[in-house]
């Protein structure tokens, strides 16, 4: 158990809909990262938050947004869903620092039908 | 930008065979290097890491050495088991920044 909790584990929704994925980081970790894993794109970094503030942005679509709350949990919002958004979405957390590793949650498998 | 290149799989080995999965990186600074493993149906787990040149990371019989001169971090194991079957990801991380992953290498070990 990595200590990072993601909910839900599975999500099936229709095209055009909006979903929210939730992540609770390890106790004490201030950084939260979101990654998308798909068959064609591999593991792609989406966005990073540090202590409530956006720190870095990767290949995140405009239809996607995220935030980190004062209790440090994070949510990833995906809207106007398309079939191609079907993927495994991972959250990771880390303490700040150069050598500290990131710990990953089990992921949320999103299927858009 | 920073990038990681891994050998393409799948790699299929018999039990007790030697394993090497090649990984090279391109980075502007001095990144930390990691190997993550993903077992079927599960999330990513850190396997080992190295934070500076010539460091050797090791765990569960796996080893990798940070080679700055060849910008490589190859994963090795002397004797694989069926339970090692998984997807292995090489990754780099600059200070306080995101992980950049390779494409992943599928390892299949047959008994």
PDB file of N, CA, C and O in Angstrom, chain B residues 51-105:
ATOM      1  N   UNK B  51      20.323   8.667  -7.339  1.00  0.00           N
ATOM      2  CA  UNK B  51      20.197  10.126  -7.347  1.00  0.00           C
ATOM      3  C   UNK B  51      21.399  10.854  -7.922  1.00  0.00           C
ATOM      4  O   UNK B  51      21.309  12.046  -8.212  1.00  0.00           O
ATOM      5  N   UNK B  52      22.526  10.164  -8.100  1.00  0.00           N
ATOM      6  CA  UNK B  52      23.684  10.832  -8.698  1.00  0.00           C
ATOM      7  C   UNK B  52      24.539   9.818  -9.442  1.00  0.00           C
ATOM      8  O   UNK B  52      24.376   8.603  -9.283  1.00  0.00           O
ATOM      9  N   UNK B  53      25.451  10.343 -10.213  1.00  0.00           N
ATOM     10  CA  UNK B  53      26.298   9.506 -11.063  1.00  0.00           C
ATOM     11  C   UNK B  53      27.029   8.445 -10.239  1.00  0.00           C
ATOM     12  O   UNK B  53      27.502   8.716  -9.137  1.00  0.00           O
ATOM     13  N   UNK B  54      27.056   7.235 -10.803  1.00  0.00           N
ATOM     14  CA  UNK B  54      27.724   6.056 -10.234  1.00  0.00           C
ATOM     15  C   UNK B  54      26.961   5.436  -9.065  1.00  0.00           C
ATOM     16  O   UNK B  54      27.403   4.407  -8.540  1.00  0.00           O
ATOM     17  N   UNK B  55      25.854   6.036  -8.651  1.00  0.00           N
ATOM     18  CA  UNK B  55      25.001   5.396  -7.644  1.00  0.00           C
ATOM     19  C   UNK B  55      24.445   4.109  -8.212  1.00  0.00           C
ATOM     20  O   UNK B  55      24.095   4.042  -9.391  1.00  0.00           O
ATOM     21  N   UNK B  56      24.319   3.094  -7.375  1.00  0.00           N
ATOM     22  CA  UNK B  56      23.650   1.860  -7.781  1.00  0.00           C
ATOM     23  C   UNK B  56      22.411   1.700  -6.926  1.00  0.00           C
ATOM     24  O   UNK B  56      22.489   1.698  -5.692  1.00  0.00           O
ATOM     25  N   UNK B  57      21.271   1.576  -7.589  1.00  0.00           N
ATOM     26  CA  UNK B  57      20.039   1.259  -6.879  1.00  0.00           C
ATOM     27  C   UNK B  57      19.812  -0.233  -6.936  1.00  0.00           C
ATOM     28  O   UNK B  57      20.142  -0.882  -7.932  1.00  0.00           O
ATOM     29  N   UNK B  58      19.238  -0.798  -5.865  1.00  0.00           N
ATOM     30  CA  UNK B  58      18.981  -2.233  -5.869  1.00  0.00           C
ATOM     31  C   UNK B  58      17.776  -2.544  -4.998  1.00  0.00           C
ATOM     32  O   UNK B  58      17.511  -1.856  -4.001  1.00  0.00           O
ATOM     33  N   UNK B  59      17.059  -3.592  -5.397  1.00  0.00           N
ATOM     34  CA  UNK B  59      15.876  -4.009  -4.652  1.00  0.00           C
ATOM     35  C   UNK B  59      15.379  -5.318  -5.245  1.00  0.00           C
ATOM     36  O   UNK B  59      15.316  -5.467  -6.473  1.00  0.00           O
ATOM     37  N   UNK B  60      15.027  -6.265  -4.406  1.00  0.00           N
ATOM     38  CA  UNK B  60      14.425  -7.539  -4.831  1.00  0.00           C
ATOM     39  C   UNK B  60      15.269  -8.252  -5.886  1.00  0.00           C
ATOM     40  O   UNK B  60      14.735  -8.916  -6.767  1.00  0.00           O
ATOM     41  N   UNK B  61      16.579  -8.109  -5.831  1.00  0.00           N
ATOM     42  CA  UNK B  61      17.457  -8.771  -6.785  1.00  0.00           C
ATOM     43  C   UNK B  61      17.707  -7.985  -8.056  1.00  0.00           C
ATOM     44  O   UNK B  61      18.536  -8.352  -8.877  1.00  0.00           O
ATOM     45  N   UNK B  62      16.982  -6.878  -8.233  1.00  0.00           N
ATOM     46  CA  UNK B  62      17.179  -5.992  -9.383  1.00  0.00           C
ATOM     47  C   UNK B  62      18.231  -4.940  -9.035  1.00  0.00           C
ATOM     48  O   UNK B  62      18.320  -4.492  -7.897  1.00  0.00           O
ATOM     49  N   UNK B  63      19.004  -4.554 -10.058  1.00  0.00           N
ATOM     50  CA  UNK B  63      20.009  -3.512  -9.881  1.00  0.00           C
ATOM     51  C   UNK B  63      20.031  -2.598 -11.090  1.00  0.00           C
ATOM     52  O   UNK B  63      19.705  -3.032 -12.206  1.00  0.00           O
ATOM     53  N   UNK B  64      20.445  -1.346 -10.858  1.00  0.00           N
ATOM     54  CA  UNK B  64      20.671  -0.424 -11.969  1.00  0.00           C
ATOM     55  C   UNK B  64      21.699   0.595 -11.512  1.00  0.00           C
ATOM     56  O   UNK B  64      21.635   1.064 -10.366  1.00  0.00           O
ATOM     57  N   UNK B  65      22.630   0.944 -12.397  1.00  0.00           N
ATOM     58  CA  UNK B  65      23.686   1.900 -12.058  1.00  0.00           C
ATOM     59  C   UNK B  65      23.549   3.148 -12.909  1.00  0.00           C
ATOM     60  O   UNK B  65      23.390   3.071 -14.127  1.00  0.00           O
ATOM     61  N   UNK B  66      23.592   4.293 -12.266  1.00  0.00           N
ATOM     62  CA  UNK B  66      23.476   5.608 -12.913  1.00  0.00           C
ATOM     63  C   UNK B  66      24.797   5.893 -13.618  1.00  0.00           C
ATOM     64  O   UNK B  66      25.811   6.170 -12.990  1.00  0.00           O
ATOM     65  N   UNK B  67      24.776   5.842 -14.953  1.00  0.00           N
ATOM     66  CA  UNK B  67      25.982   6.085 -15.754  1.00  0.00           C
ATOM     67  C   UNK B  67      25.843   7.413 -16.472  1.00  0.00           C
ATOM     68  O   UNK B  67      25.146   7.522 -17.480  1.00  0.00           O
ATOM     69  N   UNK B  68      26.523   8.408 -15.947  1.00  0.00           N
ATOM     70  CA  UNK B  68      26.400   9.753 -16.525  1.00  0.00           C
ATOM     71  C   UNK B  68      27.083   9.823 -17.890  1.00  0.00           C
ATOM     72  O   UNK B  68      26.613  10.492 -18.800  1.00  0.00           O
ATOM     73  N   UNK B  69      28.202   9.107 -18.026  1.00  0.00           N
ATOM     74  CA  UNK B  69      28.962   9.214 -19.277  1.00  0.00           C
ATOM     75  C   UNK B  69      28.211   8.616 -20.466  1.00  0.00           C
ATOM     76  O   UNK B  69      28.383   9.057 -21.604  1.00  0.00           O
ATOM     77  N   UNK B  70      27.369   7.631 -20.192  1.00  0.00           N
ATOM     78  CA  UNK B  70      26.573   7.037 -21.269  1.00  0.00           C
ATOM     79  C   UNK B  70      25.096   7.391 -21.135  1.00  0.00           C
ATOM     80  O   UNK B  70      24.276   6.903 -21.915  1.00  0.00           O
ATOM     81  N   UNK B  71      24.765   8.247 -20.203  1.00  0.00           N
ATOM     82  CA  UNK B  71      23.373   8.645 -19.889  1.00  0.00           C
ATOM     83  C   UNK B  71      22.460   7.430 -19.895  1.00  0.00           C
ATOM     84  O   UNK B  71      21.434   7.371 -20.598  1.00  0.00           O
ATOM     85  N   UNK B  72      22.834   6.434 -19.094  1.00  0.00           N
ATOM     86  CA  UNK B  72      22.072   5.193 -19.073  1.00  0.00           C
ATOM     87  C   UNK B  72      21.755   4.759 -17.650  1.00  0.00           C
ATOM     88  O   UNK B  72      22.411   5.178 -16.684  1.00  0.00           O
ATOM     89  N   UNK B  73      20.748   3.900 -17.537  1.00  0.00           N
ATOM     90  CA  UNK B  73      20.301   3.375 -16.239  1.00  0.00           C
ATOM     91  C   UNK B  73      19.651   2.019 -16.514  1.00  0.00           C
ATOM     92  O   UNK B  73      18.464   1.813 -16.319  1.00  0.00           O
ATOM     93  N   UNK B  74      20.433   1.072 -16.962  1.00  0.00           N
ATOM     94  CA  UNK B  74      19.923  -0.232 -17.381  1.00  0.00           C
ATOM     95  C   UNK B  74      19.528  -1.074 -16.172  1.00  0.00           C
ATOM     96  O   UNK B  74      20.268  -1.163 -15.182  1.00  0.00           O
ATOM     97  N   UNK B  75      18.406  -1.750 -16.290  1.00  0.00           N
ATOM     98  CA  UNK B  75      17.906  -2.611 -15.211  1.00  0.00           C
ATOM     99  C   UNK B  75      18.399  -4.037 -15.437  1.00  0.00           C
ATOM    100  O   UNK B  75      18.283  -4.560 -16.548  1.00  0.00           O
ATOM    101  N   UNK B  76      18.924  -4.661 -14.381  1.00  0.00           N
ATOM    102  CA  UNK B  76      19.467  -6.021 -14.496  1.00  0.00           C
ATOM    103  C   UNK B  76      18.992  -6.881 -13.342  1.00  0.00           C
ATOM    104  O   UNK B  76      18.765  -6.389 -12.231  1.00  0.00           O
ATOM    105  N   UNK B  77      18.854  -8.172 -13.646  1.00  0.00           N
ATOM    106  CA  UNK B  77      18.584  -9.166 -12.606  1.00  0.00           C
ATOM    107  C   UNK B  77      19.231 -10.465 -13.037  1.00  0.00           C
ATOM    108  O   UNK B  77      19.095 -10.869 -14.200  1.00  0.00           O
ATOM    109  N   UNK B  78      19.874 -11.111 -12.127  1.00  0.00           N
ATOM    110  CA  UNK B  78      20.637 -12.303 -12.468  1.00  0.00           C
ATOM    111  C   UNK B  78      19.793 -13.533 -12.738  1.00  0.00           C
ATOM    112  O   UNK B  78      20.168 -14.392 -13.538  1.00  0.00           O
ATOM    113  N   UNK B  79      18.626 -13.607 -12.095  1.00  0.00           N
ATOM    114  CA  UNK B  79      17.815 -14.815 -12.232  1.00  0.00           C
ATOM    115  C   UNK B  79      16.342 -14.421 -12.034  1.00  0.00           C
ATOM    116  O   UNK B  79      15.928 -14.131 -10.919  1.00  0.00           O
ATOM    117  N   UNK B  80      15.594 -14.374 -13.135  1.00  0.00           N
ATOM    118  CA  UNK B  80      14.210 -13.910 -13.039  1.00  0.00           C
ATOM    119  C   UNK B  80      13.278 -15.051 -12.632  1.00  0.00           C
ATOM    120  O   UNK B  80      13.570 -16.226 -12.865  1.00  0.00           O
ATOM    121  N   UNK B  81      12.159 -14.658 -12.058  1.00  0.00           N
ATOM    122  CA  UNK B  81      11.121 -15.594 -11.642  1.00  0.00           C
ATOM    123  C   UNK B  81       9.823 -15.263 -12.377  1.00  0.00           C
ATOM    124  O   UNK B  81       9.652 -14.130 -12.867  1.00  0.00           O
ATOM    125  N   UNK B  82       8.927 -16.217 -12.397  1.00  0.00           N
ATOM    126  CA  UNK B  82       7.626 -15.984 -13.042  1.00  0.00           C
ATOM    127  C   UNK B  82       6.931 -14.767 -12.426  1.00  0.00           C
ATOM    128  O   UNK B  82       6.288 -13.975 -13.124  1.00  0.00           O
ATOM    129  N   UNK B  83       7.111 -14.590 -11.135  1.00  0.00           N
ATOM    130  CA  UNK B  83       6.469 -13.474 -10.425  1.00  0.00           C
ATOM    131  C   UNK B  83       7.033 -12.111 -10.825  1.00  0.00           C
ATOM    132  O   UNK B  83       6.471 -11.077 -10.452  1.00  0.00           O
ATOM    133  N   UNK B  84       8.126 -12.092 -11.577  1.00  0.00           N
ATOM    134  CA  UNK B  84       8.681 -10.819 -12.060  1.00  0.00           C
ATOM    135  C   UNK B  84       7.963 -10.319 -13.310  1.00  0.00           C
ATOM    136  O   UNK B  84       8.238  -9.207 -13.782  1.00  0.00           O
ATOM    137  N   UNK B  85       7.079 -11.123 -13.855  1.00  0.00           N
ATOM    138  CA  UNK B  85       6.328 -10.712 -15.052  1.00  0.00           C
ATOM    139  C   UNK B  85       5.533  -9.458 -14.750  1.00  0.00           C
ATOM    140  O   UNK B  85       4.709  -9.438 -13.820  1.00  0.00           O
ATOM    141  N   UNK B  86       5.791  -8.416 -15.510  1.00  0.00           N
ATOM    142  CA  UNK B  86       5.194  -7.100 -15.239  1.00  0.00           C
ATOM    143  C   UNK B  86       5.639  -6.148 -16.344  1.00  0.00           C
ATOM    144  O   UNK B  86       6.366  -6.536 -17.259  1.00  0.00           O
ATOM    145  N   UNK B  87       5.214  -4.889 -16.214  1.00  0.00           N
ATOM    146  CA  UNK B  87       5.709  -3.830 -17.100  1.00  0.00           C
ATOM    147  C   UNK B  87       6.673  -2.973 -16.292  1.00  0.00           C
ATOM    148  O   UNK B  87       6.358  -2.558 -15.175  1.00  0.00           O
ATOM    149  N   UNK B  88       7.839  -2.718 -16.864  1.00  0.00           N
ATOM    150  CA  UNK B  88       8.877  -1.957 -16.176  1.00  0.00           C
ATOM    151  C   UNK B  88       9.063  -0.608 -16.857  1.00  0.00           C
ATOM    152  O   UNK B  88       9.223  -0.529 -18.078  1.00  0.00           O
ATOM    153  N   UNK B  89       9.042   0.444 -16.052  1.00  0.00           N
ATOM    154  CA  UNK B  89       9.173   1.810 -16.565  1.00  0.00           C
ATOM    155  C   UNK B  89      10.425   2.463 -16.001  1.00  0.00           C
ATOM    156  O   UNK B  89      10.618   2.491 -14.785  1.00  0.00           O
ATOM    157  N   UNK B  90      11.225   2.988 -16.875  1.00  0.00           N
ATOM    158  CA  UNK B  90      12.350   3.820 -16.480  1.00  0.00           C
ATOM    159  C   UNK B  90      11.872   5.266 -16.447  1.00  0.00           C
ATOM    160  O   UNK B  90      11.046   5.665 -17.287  1.00  0.00           O
ATOM    161  N   UNK B  91      12.360   6.048 -15.496  1.00  0.00           N
ATOM    162  CA  UNK B  91      11.884   7.426 -15.383  1.00  0.00           C
ATOM    163  C   UNK B  91      12.982   8.317 -14.840  1.00  0.00           C
ATOM    164  O   UNK B  91      13.896   7.852 -14.143  1.00  0.00           O
ATOM    165  N   UNK B  92      12.890   9.588 -15.155  1.00  0.00           N
ATOM    166  CA  UNK B  92      13.803  10.559 -14.575  1.00  0.00           C
ATOM    167  C   UNK B  92      13.003  11.673 -13.920  1.00  0.00           C
ATOM    168  O   UNK B  92      11.849  11.913 -14.258  1.00  0.00           O
ATOM    169  N   UNK B  93      13.638  12.346 -12.992  1.00  0.00           N
ATOM    170  CA  UNK B  93      12.978  13.442 -12.294  1.00  0.00           C
ATOM    171  C   UNK B  93      14.012  14.507 -11.964  1.00  0.00           C
ATOM    172  O   UNK B  93      15.015  14.233 -11.334  1.00  0.00           O
ATOM    173  N   UNK B  94      13.720  15.711 -12.427  1.00  0.00           N
ATOM    174  CA  UNK B  94      14.537  16.844 -12.056  1.00  0.00           C
ATOM    175  C   UNK B  94      14.070  17.336 -10.691  1.00  0.00           C
ATOM    176  O   UNK B  94      13.004  16.984 -10.231  1.00  0.00           O
ATOM    177  N   UNK B  95      14.843  18.202 -10.073  1.00  0.00           N
ATOM    178  CA  UNK B  95      14.557  18.640  -8.714  1.00  0.00           C
ATOM    179  C   UNK B  95      13.121  19.138  -8.573  1.00  0.00           C
ATOM    180  O   UNK B  95      12.708  20.053  -9.257  1.00  0.00           O
ATOM    181  N   UNK B  96      12.384  18.525  -7.672  1.00  0.00           N
ATOM    182  CA  UNK B  96      11.044  18.980  -7.338  1.00  0.00           C
ATOM    183  C   UNK B  96      10.056  18.939  -8.484  1.00  0.00           C
ATOM    184  O   UNK B  96       9.012  19.566  -8.416  1.00  0.00           O
ATOM    185  N   UNK B  97      10.391  18.208  -9.535  1.00  0.00           N
ATOM    186  CA  UNK B  97       9.590  18.307 -10.743  1.00  0.00           C
ATOM    187  C   UNK B  97       8.928  16.982 -11.083  1.00  0.00           C
ATOM    188  O   UNK B  97       9.064  15.997 -10.380  1.00  0.00           O
ATOM    189  N   UNK B  98       8.258  16.969 -12.172  1.00  0.00           N
ATOM    190  CA  UNK B  98       7.498  15.812 -12.569  1.00  0.00           C
ATOM    191  C   UNK B  98       8.412  14.674 -12.999  1.00  0.00           C
ATOM    192  O   UNK B  98       9.579  14.864 -13.337  1.00  0.00           O
ATOM    193  N   UNK B  99       7.857  13.455 -13.006  1.00  0.00           N
ATOM    194  CA  UNK B  99       8.535  12.294 -13.555  1.00  0.00           C
ATOM    195  C   UNK B  99       8.307  12.255 -15.059  1.00  0.00           C
ATOM    196  O   UNK B  99       7.203  12.490 -15.535  1.00  0.00           O
ATOM    197  N   UNK B 100       9.381  11.928 -15.771  1.00  0.00           N
ATOM    198  CA  UNK B 100       9.279  11.692 -17.208  1.00  0.00           C
ATOM    199  C   UNK B 100       9.537  10.206 -17.416  1.00  0.00           C
ATOM    200  O   UNK B 100      10.603   9.700 -17.044  1.00  0.00           O
ATOM    201  N   UNK B 101       8.569   9.524 -18.001  1.00  0.00           N
ATOM    202  CA  UNK B 101       8.644   8.073 -18.127  1.00  0.00           C
ATOM    203  C   UNK B 101       9.045   7.638 -19.535  1.00  0.00           C
ATOM    204  O   UNK B 101       8.732   8.309 -20.534  1.00  0.00           O
ATOM    205  N   UNK B 102       9.682   6.495 -19.585  1.00  0.00           N
ATOM    206  CA  UNK B 102       9.849   5.807 -20.852  1.00  0.00           C
ATOM    207  C   UNK B 102       8.549   5.104 -21.220  1.00  0.00           C
ATOM    208  O   UNK B 102       7.577   5.134 -20.467  1.00  0.00           O
ATOM    209  N   UNK B 103       8.551   4.450 -22.362  1.00  0.00           N
ATOM    210  CA  UNK B 103       7.332   3.829 -22.885  1.00  0.00           C
ATOM    211  C   UNK B 103       6.949   2.557 -22.134  1.00  0.00           C
ATOM    212  O   UNK B 103       5.837   2.061 -22.288  1.00  0.00           O
ATOM    213  N   UNK B 104       7.856   2.023 -21.348  1.00  0.00           N
ATOM    214  CA  UNK B 104       7.576   0.782 -20.623  1.00  0.00           C
ATOM    215  C   UNK B 104       8.025  -0.433 -21.412  1.00  0.00           C
ATOM    216  O   UNK B 104       7.966  -0.442 -22.648  1.00  0.00           O
ATOM    217  N   UNK B 105       8.476  -1.445 -20.694  1.00  0.00           N
ATOM    218  CA  UNK B 105       8.895  -2.701 -21.305  1.00  0.00           C
ATOM    219  C   UNK B 105       8.162  -3.840 -20.621  1.00  0.00           C
ATOM    220  O   UNK B 105       8.238  -3.980 -19.394  1.00  0.00           O
TER     221      UNK B 105
END
